[in-house]
Amino acid sequence: MYRSHPLSASLRSIRHRPYFRSVLYGCLVVSSVYLLYKFVNPTYSIPIYSPSSWTDPFSGDLAESYVPADETSADVWLGRAKSVKLSFLHGYHGYERYAQPNDEIRPLSNDYRNNFNGWGVTMYDSLDTMILMGLENEYNRAMPFIEKTVFSLPDGEFAPFFETIIRYLGGLLSAYALRKDDVLLRRAEELAEKLDNVFATPSGFPLFGVNPNGQVVGPEIGILAEIASLQLEYTALAKFTGKKRWWDRANTVIRALDNADLHKTGGMFPIRWNLTSAQPFDTHLSVGAQADSTHEYLLKQYLLTAKTDKANLIMYLRATTHIIAELLMLSPKRHLLYVTDTTFSTNEHKGRPSHTFEHLSCFLPGLLALGAHTLPLDDLASLGIDLNEIGNESMFGRSGKSYKLLAGYNLKTLHMWAAEGLAQTCWLSYADMPTGLGPDEMVMYTAGDDRWGKTVDGYKEGGGYLWMDAIEKWKSSGARGAPPGVGDKTPVIYTEAERLRGTLRARDYSIRKSGYLLRPETLESLYLLWRTTGNGKWRDRGWKIFESIERHTKTPSGYASLRSVEILPAVKDDDMPSYFFAETLKYLYLMFIDKDPIPLDEWVFNTEAHPLPVIRWTQAEKEAFDIQ
């Protein structure tokens, strides 16, 4: 049909003109080669890493000029806080309309799912956020459901104890602390009673799951986060009810952790534990999945008890010493500070790092900042603590050297460096993406991809560049400029063509799990860094993330997880976890309002962001509970 077109006639005539035909074909070949070259080759050079080229990673970090100075007025921040409140209402109203009283809404299909016992976890997780936001109507509509919930399950089904404690019990206790509604406390204690058979182990550690009818389930080998993330909730329950039995549940776990044999892991808790002997079962160390909340609760239990539980403080100092000395590493090109997990550590050899960096681990910078803000880390002697006495080579072998190493620094400053460097990397994992949202899991590059490192006495120790090695070199060379890994960096956003090619390494990492699950950990750390430092850049970054959440995850009935943060338009998943209301939106709201109603010296967040008030035991309670 196009043969009568003038262009068609011209093209047909070229067949009878060899000269013009050759010129045309030549132009086509040149154009094709040029386009192929532009597609295959990047617009900037591919970095080549070698040990000699990256062993000096502190020559000066890139300026983060794209982040404006914090000149935003208080009225604007108030408006932003109101925007977060509107987002909460949008998502929660969708839940009320399509899913209540079930657990969670599916925000694409407007269906529901019961993945946490079917007792309405979104309501329980949302109660304290409603109170903090002043959402009286939503709170009042939820309370009849809360009051009438039947904590029961069919035979053969089990409530996951860890999730039930941090979401349901934590939500009830926090709402009670804020509202003093006796219904909330009565329901909290009733729930604890229904779950109590879960502690039927020789060690007193809880099993994985429990049916309120008394049935329990779980292997003899337990997971750290699942067996030791109840201390805050049960301590608060004991205080609110005046009952020793709940304190005993928390204290049994604390004493078991304190008495554990950690000589192979430098004083840090590994992931797997024997529930009969209350001793570690392996040497896999992590601050990510299956471990995160236990490390978090060491500091927070000390703070919750008005800084009186010294055992938890010492366990926190041991854990963070090992983390800083042996789990923090630097990437070779951008000098990104990251925390990873290690396996196969022994008394003589350090563990092998995986160089995996999880979104879940992004709670750590906030925890370190909170510790530096609330503890006299620069004067531990005032607490009767000597770092060299709580850890050394006679106690922890080769890893014991870390205590002597860190004792040579101002520990408060060192913890804040680590907090800011890690938070920077967590933020960049968002800023590097076209969606402005961070992936769930990354694998960091190492120099020459030497992941297994050198051989020591026939043993392959892990590769990578330890952050403390870089800090030591920076210190010995005069400590010029920002400490390694601490300065701000510029984002690297790939085009779609560059992403599909998959050969570029300018970011210093590859993405293993590209989904965004509406997770709160990075925002939690940004909130804590803003509150502890007053530096507006952390707050600004929180706003950028909120804008991306609004832009890419919103649906007509809520907000949805993303299947990939690398693709535009973003592809949504039919999932809105209850922690989006409990944590993600709460931390954003608290970050943007001017006066924080949850002062860090008066309240402590559980791992689901449910705030609990600092507890001060009376003398009568100490005697009744046998608190030393």
PDB file of C-alpha atoms in Angstrom, residues 137-414:
ATOM      1  CA  ASN A 137     -12.413   8.222  65.103  1.00  0.00           C
ATOM      2  CA  GLU A 138     -10.222   5.413  63.808  1.00  0.00           C
ATOM      3  CA  TYR A 139      -9.161   4.472  67.330  1.00  0.00           C
ATOM      4  CA  ASN A 140     -12.737   4.388  68.565  1.00  0.00           C
ATOM      5  CA  ARG A 141     -13.851   2.237  65.632  1.00  0.00           C
ATOM      6  CA  ALA A 142     -11.021  -0.252  66.305  1.00  0.00           C
ATOM      7  CA  MET A 143     -11.615  -0.683  70.025  1.00  0.00           C
ATOM      8  CA  PRO A 144     -14.821  -2.788  69.820  1.00  0.00           C
ATOM      9  CA  PHE A 145     -12.911  -5.270  67.633  1.00  0.00           C
ATOM     10  CA  ILE A 146      -9.969  -5.238  70.036  1.00  0.00           C
ATOM     11  CA  GLU A 147     -12.261  -5.870  72.994  1.00  0.00           C
ATOM     12  CA  LYS A 148     -14.049  -8.795  71.318  1.00  0.00           C
ATOM     13  CA  THR A 149     -11.104 -10.590  69.700  1.00  0.00           C
ATOM     14  CA  VAL A 150     -11.114 -14.288  70.547  1.00  0.00           C
ATOM     15  CA  PHE A 151      -7.512 -15.409  70.945  1.00  0.00           C
ATOM     16  CA  SER A 152      -8.002 -18.929  69.613  1.00  0.00           C
ATOM     17  CA  LEU A 153      -6.863 -21.054  66.686  1.00  0.00           C
ATOM     18  CA  PRO A 154      -8.024 -24.395  65.228  1.00  0.00           C
ATOM     19  CA  ASP A 155      -6.204 -27.510  66.386  1.00  0.00           C
ATOM     20  CA  GLY A 156      -2.958 -27.940  64.506  1.00  0.00           C
ATOM     21  CA  GLU A 157      -2.502 -24.230  63.815  1.00  0.00           C
ATOM     22  CA  PHE A 158       0.011 -22.168  65.757  1.00  0.00           C
ATOM     23  CA  ALA A 159       0.627 -18.512  66.459  1.00  0.00           C
ATOM     24  CA  PRO A 160       4.238 -17.553  65.638  1.00  0.00           C
ATOM     25  CA  PHE A 161       5.343 -16.414  69.075  1.00  0.00           C
ATOM     26  CA  PHE A 162       7.873 -13.777  68.007  1.00  0.00           C
ATOM     27  CA  GLU A 163       5.544 -11.986  65.593  1.00  0.00           C
ATOM     28  CA  THR A 164       2.614 -12.232  67.992  1.00  0.00           C
ATOM     29  CA  ILE A 165       4.620 -10.653  70.807  1.00  0.00           C
ATOM     30  CA  ILE A 166       6.119  -7.740  68.903  1.00  0.00           C
ATOM     31  CA  ARG A 167       2.927  -6.880  66.974  1.00  0.00           C
ATOM     32  CA  TYR A 168      -0.055  -7.817  69.166  1.00  0.00           C
ATOM     33  CA  LEU A 169       1.336  -7.661  72.711  1.00  0.00           C
ATOM     34  CA  GLY A 170       3.639  -4.751  71.895  1.00  0.00           C
ATOM     35  CA  GLY A 171       0.781  -2.855  70.258  1.00  0.00           C
ATOM     36  CA  LEU A 172      -1.548  -3.380  73.227  1.00  0.00           C
ATOM     37  CA  LEU A 173       1.061  -2.391  75.827  1.00  0.00           C
ATOM     38  CA  SER A 174       2.131   0.718  73.926  1.00  0.00           C
ATOM     39  CA  ALA A 175      -1.431   1.880  73.393  1.00  0.00           C
ATOM     40  CA  TYR A 176      -2.111   1.288  77.095  1.00  0.00           C
ATOM     41  CA  ALA A 177       0.961   3.327  78.070  1.00  0.00           C
ATOM     42  CA  LEU A 178      -0.242   6.214  75.912  1.00  0.00           C
ATOM     43  CA  ARG A 179      -3.974   5.985  76.642  1.00  0.00           C
ATOM     44  CA  LYS A 180      -4.347   4.210  80.034  1.00  0.00           C
ATOM     45  CA  ASP A 181      -7.390   2.312  78.780  1.00  0.00           C
ATOM     46  CA  ASP A 182      -7.773  -0.699  81.096  1.00  0.00           C
ATOM     47  CA  VAL A 183      -9.291  -2.767  78.300  1.00  0.00           C
ATOM     48  CA  LEU A 184      -5.917  -2.719  76.544  1.00  0.00           C
ATOM     49  CA  LEU A 185      -4.012  -4.001  79.571  1.00  0.00           C
ATOM     50  CA  ARG A 186      -6.626  -6.666  80.277  1.00  0.00           C
ATOM     51  CA  ARG A 187      -6.374  -7.908  76.697  1.00  0.00           C
ATOM     52  CA  ALA A 188      -2.569  -7.821  76.835  1.00  0.00           C
ATOM     53  CA  GLU A 189      -2.425 -10.016  79.916  1.00  0.00           C
ATOM     54  CA  GLU A 190      -5.077 -12.333  78.528  1.00  0.00           C
ATOM     55  CA  LEU A 191      -2.969 -12.799  75.393  1.00  0.00           C
ATOM     56  CA  ALA A 192       0.175 -13.482  77.441  1.00  0.00           C
ATOM     57  CA  GLU A 193      -1.738 -16.124  79.421  1.00  0.00           C
ATOM     58  CA  LYS A 194      -2.862 -17.811  76.206  1.00  0.00           C
ATOM     59  CA  LEU A 195       0.713 -17.966  74.906  1.00  0.00           C
ATOM     60  CA  ASP A 196       2.450 -19.045  78.094  1.00  0.00           C
ATOM     61  CA  ASN A 197       2.888 -22.727  77.234  1.00  0.00           C
ATOM     62  CA  VAL A 198       5.424 -21.669  74.619  1.00  0.00           C
ATOM     63  CA  PHE A 199       8.035 -21.478  77.402  1.00  0.00           C
ATOM     64  CA  ALA A 200       7.906 -25.238  78.034  1.00  0.00           C
ATOM     65  CA  THR A 201      11.628 -25.793  77.385  1.00  0.00           C
ATOM     66  CA  PRO A 202      14.421 -26.718  79.814  1.00  0.00           C
ATOM     67  CA  SER A 203      16.159 -23.398  79.133  1.00  0.00           C
ATOM     68  CA  GLY A 204      13.104 -21.168  79.427  1.00  0.00           C
ATOM     69  CA  PHE A 205      13.615 -19.945  75.861  1.00  0.00           C
ATOM     70  CA  PRO A 206      10.307 -19.963  73.945  1.00  0.00           C
ATOM     71  CA  LEU A 207       9.515 -22.421  71.163  1.00  0.00           C
ATOM     72  CA  PHE A 208       8.558 -21.222  67.693  1.00  0.00           C
ATOM     73  CA  GLY A 209       4.791 -21.375  67.976  1.00  0.00           C
ATOM     74  CA  VAL A 210       1.890 -21.968  70.315  1.00  0.00           C
ATOM     75  CA  ASN A 211      -1.824 -22.640  70.044  1.00  0.00           C
ATOM     76  CA  PRO A 212      -3.842 -20.881  72.740  1.00  0.00           C
ATOM     77  CA  ASN A 213      -5.290 -24.299  73.626  1.00  0.00           C
ATOM     78  CA  GLY A 214      -1.865 -25.270  74.985  1.00  0.00           C
ATOM     79  CA  GLN A 215      -0.300 -27.052  72.006  1.00  0.00           C
ATOM     80  CA  VAL A 216       3.220 -25.971  71.090  1.00  0.00           C
ATOM     81  CA  VAL A 217       5.475 -26.528  68.110  1.00  0.00           C
ATOM     82  CA  GLY A 218       9.119 -25.929  67.281  1.00  0.00           C
ATOM     83  CA  PRO A 219      12.463 -27.665  66.853  1.00  0.00           C
ATOM     84  CA  GLU A 220      15.076 -28.006  69.559  1.00  0.00           C
ATOM     85  CA  ILE A 221      17.288 -25.569  67.656  1.00  0.00           C
ATOM     86  CA  GLY A 222      15.806 -22.088  67.838  1.00  0.00           C
ATOM     87  CA  ILE A 223      16.458 -18.855  65.959  1.00  0.00           C
ATOM     88  CA  LEU A 224      17.994 -15.993  67.945  1.00  0.00           C
ATOM     89  CA  ALA A 225      15.447 -13.291  67.084  1.00  0.00           C
ATOM     90  CA  GLU A 226      12.558 -15.662  67.778  1.00  0.00           C
ATOM     91  CA  ILE A 227      13.762 -16.780  71.213  1.00  0.00           C
ATOM     92  CA  ALA A 228      15.207 -13.540  72.580  1.00  0.00           C
ATOM     93  CA  SER A 229      13.010 -10.634  71.478  1.00  0.00           C
ATOM     94  CA  LEU A 230      10.455 -10.572  74.276  1.00  0.00           C
ATOM     95  CA  GLN A 231      12.330  -8.850  77.085  1.00  0.00           C
ATOM     96  CA  LEU A 232      10.872  -5.366  76.576  1.00  0.00           C
ATOM     97  CA  GLU A 233       7.285  -6.514  76.258  1.00  0.00           C
ATOM     98  CA  TYR A 234       7.322  -8.862  79.267  1.00  0.00           C
ATOM     99  CA  THR A 235       9.170  -6.348  81.443  1.00  0.00           C
ATOM    100  CA  ALA A 236       6.531  -3.726  80.638  1.00  0.00           C
ATOM    101  CA  LEU A 237       3.748  -6.236  81.260  1.00  0.00           C
ATOM    102  CA  ALA A 238       5.251  -7.042  84.665  1.00  0.00           C
ATOM    103  CA  LYS A 239       5.423  -3.360  85.558  1.00  0.00           C
ATOM    104  CA  PHE A 240       1.879  -2.589  84.386  1.00  0.00           C
ATOM    105  CA  THR A 241       0.294  -5.622  86.111  1.00  0.00           C
ATOM    106  CA  GLY A 242       2.580  -5.863  89.132  1.00  0.00           C
ATOM    107  CA  LYS A 243       3.035  -9.592  88.504  1.00  0.00           C
ATOM    108  CA  LYS A 244       6.398 -11.264  88.979  1.00  0.00           C
ATOM    109  CA  ARG A 245       5.655 -14.159  86.603  1.00  0.00           C
ATOM    110  CA  TRP A 246       5.996 -11.887  83.578  1.00  0.00           C
ATOM    111  CA  TRP A 247       9.284 -10.448  84.810  1.00  0.00           C
ATOM    112  CA  ASP A 248      10.527 -14.002  85.318  1.00  0.00           C
ATOM    113  CA  ARG A 249       9.873 -14.782  81.652  1.00  0.00           C
ATOM    114  CA  ALA A 250      11.988 -11.819  80.551  1.00  0.00           C
ATOM    115  CA  ASN A 251      14.696 -12.323  83.148  1.00  0.00           C
ATOM    116  CA  THR A 252      15.128 -16.017  82.306  1.00  0.00           C
ATOM    117  CA  VAL A 253      15.998 -15.067  78.727  1.00  0.00           C
ATOM    118  CA  ILE A 254      18.361 -12.307  79.884  1.00  0.00           C
ATOM    119  CA  ARG A 255      20.208 -14.621  82.278  1.00  0.00           C
ATOM    120  CA  ALA A 256      20.498 -17.353  79.631  1.00  0.00           C
ATOM    121  CA  LEU A 257      22.047 -14.921  77.151  1.00  0.00           C
ATOM    122  CA  ASP A 258      24.393 -13.589  79.817  1.00  0.00           C
ATOM    123  CA  ASN A 259      25.636 -17.093  80.675  1.00  0.00           C
ATOM    124  CA  ALA A 260      26.139 -18.291  77.103  1.00  0.00           C
ATOM    125  CA  ASP A 261      29.528 -19.527  75.894  1.00  0.00           C
ATOM    126  CA  LEU A 262      30.575 -17.073  73.178  1.00  0.00           C
ATOM    127  CA  HIS A 263      34.312 -17.803  73.010  1.00  0.00           C
ATOM    128  CA  LYS A 264      34.100 -18.617  69.278  1.00  0.00           C
ATOM    129  CA  THR A 265      32.145 -15.504  68.326  1.00  0.00           C
ATOM    130  CA  GLY A 266      33.946 -12.683  70.098  1.00  0.00           C
ATOM    131  CA  GLY A 267      31.129 -12.086  72.580  1.00  0.00           C
ATOM    132  CA  MET A 268      28.428 -11.716  69.920  1.00  0.00           C
ATOM    133  CA  PHE A 269      25.323 -13.925  69.750  1.00  0.00           C
ATOM    134  CA  PRO A 270      25.097 -16.293  66.750  1.00  0.00           C
ATOM    135  CA  ILE A 271      21.812 -17.135  65.030  1.00  0.00           C
ATOM    136  CA  ARG A 272      21.065 -20.725  66.090  1.00  0.00           C
ATOM    137  CA  TRP A 273      20.642 -21.867  69.712  1.00  0.00           C
ATOM    138  CA  ASN A 274      19.963 -25.109  71.507  1.00  0.00           C
ATOM    139  CA  LEU A 275      16.756 -24.648  73.499  1.00  0.00           C
ATOM    140  CA  THR A 276      17.672 -27.410  75.927  1.00  0.00           C
ATOM    141  CA  SER A 277      21.173 -26.299  76.901  1.00  0.00           C
ATOM    142  CA  ALA A 278      20.657 -22.563  76.226  1.00  0.00           C
ATOM    143  CA  GLN A 279      23.965 -22.534  74.342  1.00  0.00           C
ATOM    144  CA  PRO A 280      24.845 -21.446  70.785  1.00  0.00           C
ATOM    145  CA  PHE A 281      24.493 -24.116  68.111  1.00  0.00           C
ATOM    146  CA  ASP A 282      26.527 -22.437  65.365  1.00  0.00           C
ATOM    147  CA  THR A 283      28.824 -19.472  64.701  1.00  0.00           C
ATOM    148  CA  HIS A 284      26.778 -17.665  62.046  1.00  0.00           C
ATOM    149  CA  LEU A 285      26.825 -13.987  63.026  1.00  0.00           C
ATOM    150  CA  SER A 286      24.450 -11.401  61.596  1.00  0.00           C
ATOM    151  CA  VAL A 287      22.579  -8.216  62.415  1.00  0.00           C
ATOM    152  CA  GLY A 288      20.034  -8.948  59.692  1.00  0.00           C
ATOM    153  CA  ALA A 289      17.270 -11.508  59.380  1.00  0.00           C
ATOM    154  CA  GLN A 290      16.874 -13.934  62.291  1.00  0.00           C
ATOM    155  CA  ALA A 291      19.136 -11.921  64.602  1.00  0.00           C
ATOM    156  CA  ASP A 292      18.440  -8.177  64.398  1.00  0.00           C
ATOM    157  CA  SER A 293      15.931  -7.606  67.198  1.00  0.00           C
ATOM    158  CA  THR A 294      17.935  -9.483  69.850  1.00  0.00           C
ATOM    159  CA  HIS A 295      20.940  -7.192  69.386  1.00  0.00           C
ATOM    160  CA  GLU A 296      18.528  -4.255  69.457  1.00  0.00           C
ATOM    161  CA  TYR A 297      16.960  -5.389  72.734  1.00  0.00           C
ATOM    162  CA  LEU A 298      20.294  -5.485  74.573  1.00  0.00           C
ATOM    163  CA  LEU A 299      20.594  -1.706  74.534  1.00  0.00           C
ATOM    164  CA  LYS A 300      16.866  -1.104  74.773  1.00  0.00           C
ATOM    165  CA  GLN A 301      16.356  -3.328  77.815  1.00  0.00           C
ATOM    166  CA  TYR A 302      19.089  -1.357  79.582  1.00  0.00           C
ATOM    167  CA  LEU A 303      17.353   1.898  78.654  1.00  0.00           C
ATOM    168  CA  LEU A 304      13.872   0.573  79.495  1.00  0.00           C
ATOM    169  CA  THR A 305      14.987  -0.288  83.034  1.00  0.00           C
ATOM    170  CA  ALA A 306      16.250   3.272  83.551  1.00  0.00           C
ATOM    171  CA  LYS A 307      19.827   2.169  82.894  1.00  0.00           C
ATOM    172  CA  THR A 308      19.942  -0.312  85.774  1.00  0.00           C
ATOM    173  CA  ASP A 309      20.291  -3.671  83.980  1.00  0.00           C
ATOM    174  CA  LYS A 310      24.073  -3.708  83.655  1.00  0.00           C
ATOM    175  CA  ALA A 311      24.180  -7.239  82.216  1.00  0.00           C
ATOM    176  CA  ASN A 312      22.347  -6.059  79.091  1.00  0.00           C
ATOM    177  CA  LEU A 313      24.670  -3.080  78.745  1.00  0.00           C
ATOM    178  CA  ILE A 314      27.758  -5.309  78.831  1.00  0.00           C
ATOM    179  CA  MET A 315      26.208  -7.687  76.291  1.00  0.00           C
ATOM    180  CA  TYR A 316      25.461  -4.688  74.054  1.00  0.00           C
ATOM    181  CA  LEU A 317      29.043  -3.437  74.309  1.00  0.00           C
ATOM    182  CA  ARG A 318      30.393  -6.875  73.423  1.00  0.00           C
ATOM    183  CA  ALA A 319      28.069  -7.251  70.463  1.00  0.00           C
ATOM    184  CA  THR A 320      28.797  -3.806  69.033  1.00  0.00           C
ATOM    185  CA  THR A 321      32.535  -4.212  69.566  1.00  0.00           C
ATOM    186  CA  HIS A 322      32.542  -7.368  67.472  1.00  0.00           C
ATOM    187  CA  ILE A 323      30.238  -5.840  64.863  1.00  0.00           C
ATOM    188  CA  ILE A 324      32.384  -2.729  64.457  1.00  0.00           C
ATOM    189  CA  ALA A 325      35.674  -4.626  64.411  1.00  0.00           C
ATOM    190  CA  GLU A 326      34.745  -7.610  62.235  1.00  0.00           C
ATOM    191  CA  LEU A 327      31.400  -7.147  60.467  1.00  0.00           C
ATOM    192  CA  LEU A 328      31.757  -3.582  59.130  1.00  0.00           C
ATOM    193  CA  MET A 329      33.464  -3.312  55.746  1.00  0.00           C
ATOM    194  CA  LEU A 330      34.197  -0.798  53.014  1.00  0.00           C
ATOM    195  CA  SER A 331      33.429  -1.199  49.331  1.00  0.00           C
ATOM    196  CA  PRO A 332      36.360  -0.561  46.970  1.00  0.00           C
ATOM    197  CA  LYS A 333      35.238   2.329  44.747  1.00  0.00           C
ATOM    198  CA  ARG A 334      32.657   4.488  46.515  1.00  0.00           C
ATOM    199  CA  HIS A 335      33.906   3.484  49.969  1.00  0.00           C
ATOM    200  CA  LEU A 336      30.442   2.509  51.116  1.00  0.00           C
ATOM    201  CA  LEU A 337      30.355   1.362  54.722  1.00  0.00           C
ATOM    202  CA  TYR A 338      28.251  -1.778  55.116  1.00  0.00           C
ATOM    203  CA  VAL A 339      27.566  -4.504  57.662  1.00  0.00           C
ATOM    204  CA  THR A 340      27.481  -8.137  56.631  1.00  0.00           C
ATOM    205  CA  ASP A 341      27.200 -11.571  58.179  1.00  0.00           C
ATOM    206  CA  THR A 342      29.983 -14.099  58.794  1.00  0.00           C
ATOM    207  CA  THR A 343      30.197 -17.861  59.191  1.00  0.00           C
ATOM    208  CA  PHE A 344      32.729 -20.434  60.440  1.00  0.00           C
ATOM    209  CA  SER A 345      34.470 -18.232  62.981  1.00  0.00           C
ATOM    210  CA  THR A 346      36.710 -20.049  65.453  1.00  0.00           C
ATOM    211  CA  ASN A 347      38.802 -19.098  68.449  1.00  0.00           C
ATOM    212  CA  GLU A 348      41.814 -18.676  66.136  1.00  0.00           C
ATOM    213  CA  HIS A 349      40.245 -17.412  62.898  1.00  0.00           C
ATOM    214  CA  LYS A 350      37.790 -14.704  61.937  1.00  0.00           C
ATOM    215  CA  GLY A 351      34.550 -15.615  60.201  1.00  0.00           C
ATOM    216  CA  ARG A 352      34.031 -15.628  56.454  1.00  0.00           C
ATOM    217  CA  PRO A 353      31.901 -12.683  55.324  1.00  0.00           C
ATOM    218  CA  SER A 354      29.157 -13.145  52.743  1.00  0.00           C
ATOM    219  CA  HIS A 355      29.255  -9.437  51.786  1.00  0.00           C
ATOM    220  CA  THR A 356      25.461  -9.537  51.722  1.00  0.00           C
ATOM    221  CA  PHE A 357      23.882  -6.287  52.891  1.00  0.00           C
ATOM    222  CA  GLU A 358      20.237  -6.552  53.929  1.00  0.00           C
ATOM    223  CA  HIS A 359      17.635  -3.826  54.209  1.00  0.00           C
ATOM    224  CA  LEU A 360      16.790  -5.331  57.600  1.00  0.00           C
ATOM    225  CA  SER A 361      20.312  -4.420  58.747  1.00  0.00           C
ATOM    226  CA  CYS A 362      19.572  -0.741  58.212  1.00  0.00           C
ATOM    227  CA  PHE A 363      18.170  -0.529  61.737  1.00  0.00           C
ATOM    228  CA  LEU A 364      21.776  -0.713  62.992  1.00  0.00           C
ATOM    229  CA  PRO A 365      22.851   2.900  62.316  1.00  0.00           C
ATOM    230  CA  GLY A 366      19.878   4.102  64.320  1.00  0.00           C
ATOM    231  CA  LEU A 367      20.713   1.739  67.169  1.00  0.00           C
ATOM    232  CA  LEU A 368      24.345   2.886  67.244  1.00  0.00           C
ATOM    233  CA  ALA A 369      23.245   6.529  67.226  1.00  0.00           C
ATOM    234  CA  LEU A 370      20.798   5.848  70.054  1.00  0.00           C
ATOM    235  CA  GLY A 371      23.543   4.178  72.072  1.00  0.00           C
ATOM    236  CA  ALA A 372      25.985   7.017  71.480  1.00  0.00           C
ATOM    237  CA  HIS A 373      23.291   9.490  72.503  1.00  0.00           C
ATOM    238  CA  THR A 374      22.193   7.753  75.700  1.00  0.00           C
ATOM    239  CA  LEU A 375      25.346   6.034  77.004  1.00  0.00           C
ATOM    240  CA  PRO A 376      28.601   7.515  78.353  1.00  0.00           C
ATOM    241  CA  LEU A 377      30.603   5.599  75.775  1.00  0.00           C
ATOM    242  CA  ASP A 378      33.453   8.066  76.163  1.00  0.00           C
ATOM    243  CA  ASP A 379      33.536   7.428  79.925  1.00  0.00           C
ATOM    244  CA  LEU A 380      32.625   3.802  80.590  1.00  0.00           C
ATOM    245  CA  ALA A 381      34.702   3.979  83.752  1.00  0.00           C
ATOM    246  CA  SER A 382      31.907   6.064  85.262  1.00  0.00           C
ATOM    247  CA  LEU A 383      29.771   2.917  85.027  1.00  0.00           C
ATOM    248  CA  GLY A 384      32.519   0.684  86.391  1.00  0.00           C
ATOM    249  CA  ILE A 385      33.175  -0.847  82.968  1.00  0.00           C
ATOM    250  CA  ASP A 386      36.553  -1.403  81.296  1.00  0.00           C
ATOM    251  CA  LEU A 387      36.382  -2.551  77.683  1.00  0.00           C
ATOM    252  CA  ASN A 388      39.553  -4.601  78.138  1.00  0.00           C
ATOM    253  CA  GLU A 389      37.996  -6.470  81.044  1.00  0.00           C
ATOM    254  CA  ILE A 390      34.688  -7.407  79.408  1.00  0.00           C
ATOM    255  CA  GLY A 391      36.543  -8.774  76.375  1.00  0.00           C
ATOM    256  CA  ASN A 392      40.094  -9.912  75.658  1.00  0.00           C
ATOM    257  CA  GLU A 393      42.116 -12.679  74.027  1.00  0.00           C
ATOM    258  CA  SER A 394      41.876 -15.026  77.014  1.00  0.00           C
ATOM    259  CA  MET A 395      38.074 -14.867  76.732  1.00  0.00           C
ATOM    260  CA  PHE A 396      37.508 -14.727  72.966  1.00  0.00           C
ATOM    261  CA  GLY A 397      40.773 -15.758  71.307  1.00  0.00           C
ATOM    262  CA  ARG A 398      41.756 -13.831  68.206  1.00  0.00           C
ATOM    263  CA  SER A 399      38.535 -11.789  68.277  1.00  0.00           C
ATOM    264  CA  GLY A 400      39.459 -10.620  71.768  1.00  0.00           C
ATOM    265  CA  LYS A 401      41.992  -8.278  70.204  1.00  0.00           C
ATOM    266  CA  SER A 402      39.093  -6.127  69.016  1.00  0.00           C
ATOM    267  CA  TYR A 403      38.417  -4.903  72.548  1.00  0.00           C
ATOM    268  CA  LYS A 404      41.945  -3.583  72.927  1.00  0.00           C
ATOM    269  CA  LEU A 405      41.739  -2.006  69.474  1.00  0.00           C
ATOM    270  CA  LEU A 406      38.504  -0.141  70.162  1.00  0.00           C
ATOM    271  CA  ALA A 407      39.652   0.866  73.651  1.00  0.00           C
ATOM    272  CA  GLY A 408      42.175   3.114  71.870  1.00  0.00           C
ATOM    273  CA  TYR A 409      39.370   5.288  70.471  1.00  0.00           C
ATOM    274  CA  ASN A 410      36.729   7.614  71.821  1.00  0.00           C
ATOM    275  CA  LEU A 411      33.973   5.002  71.681  1.00  0.00           C
ATOM    276  CA  LYS A 412      31.136   7.529  71.424  1.00  0.00           C
ATOM    277  CA  THR A 413      32.768   9.133  68.394  1.00  0.00           C
ATOM    278  CA  LEU A 414      33.545   5.765  66.804  1.00  0.00           C
TER     279      LEU A 414
END
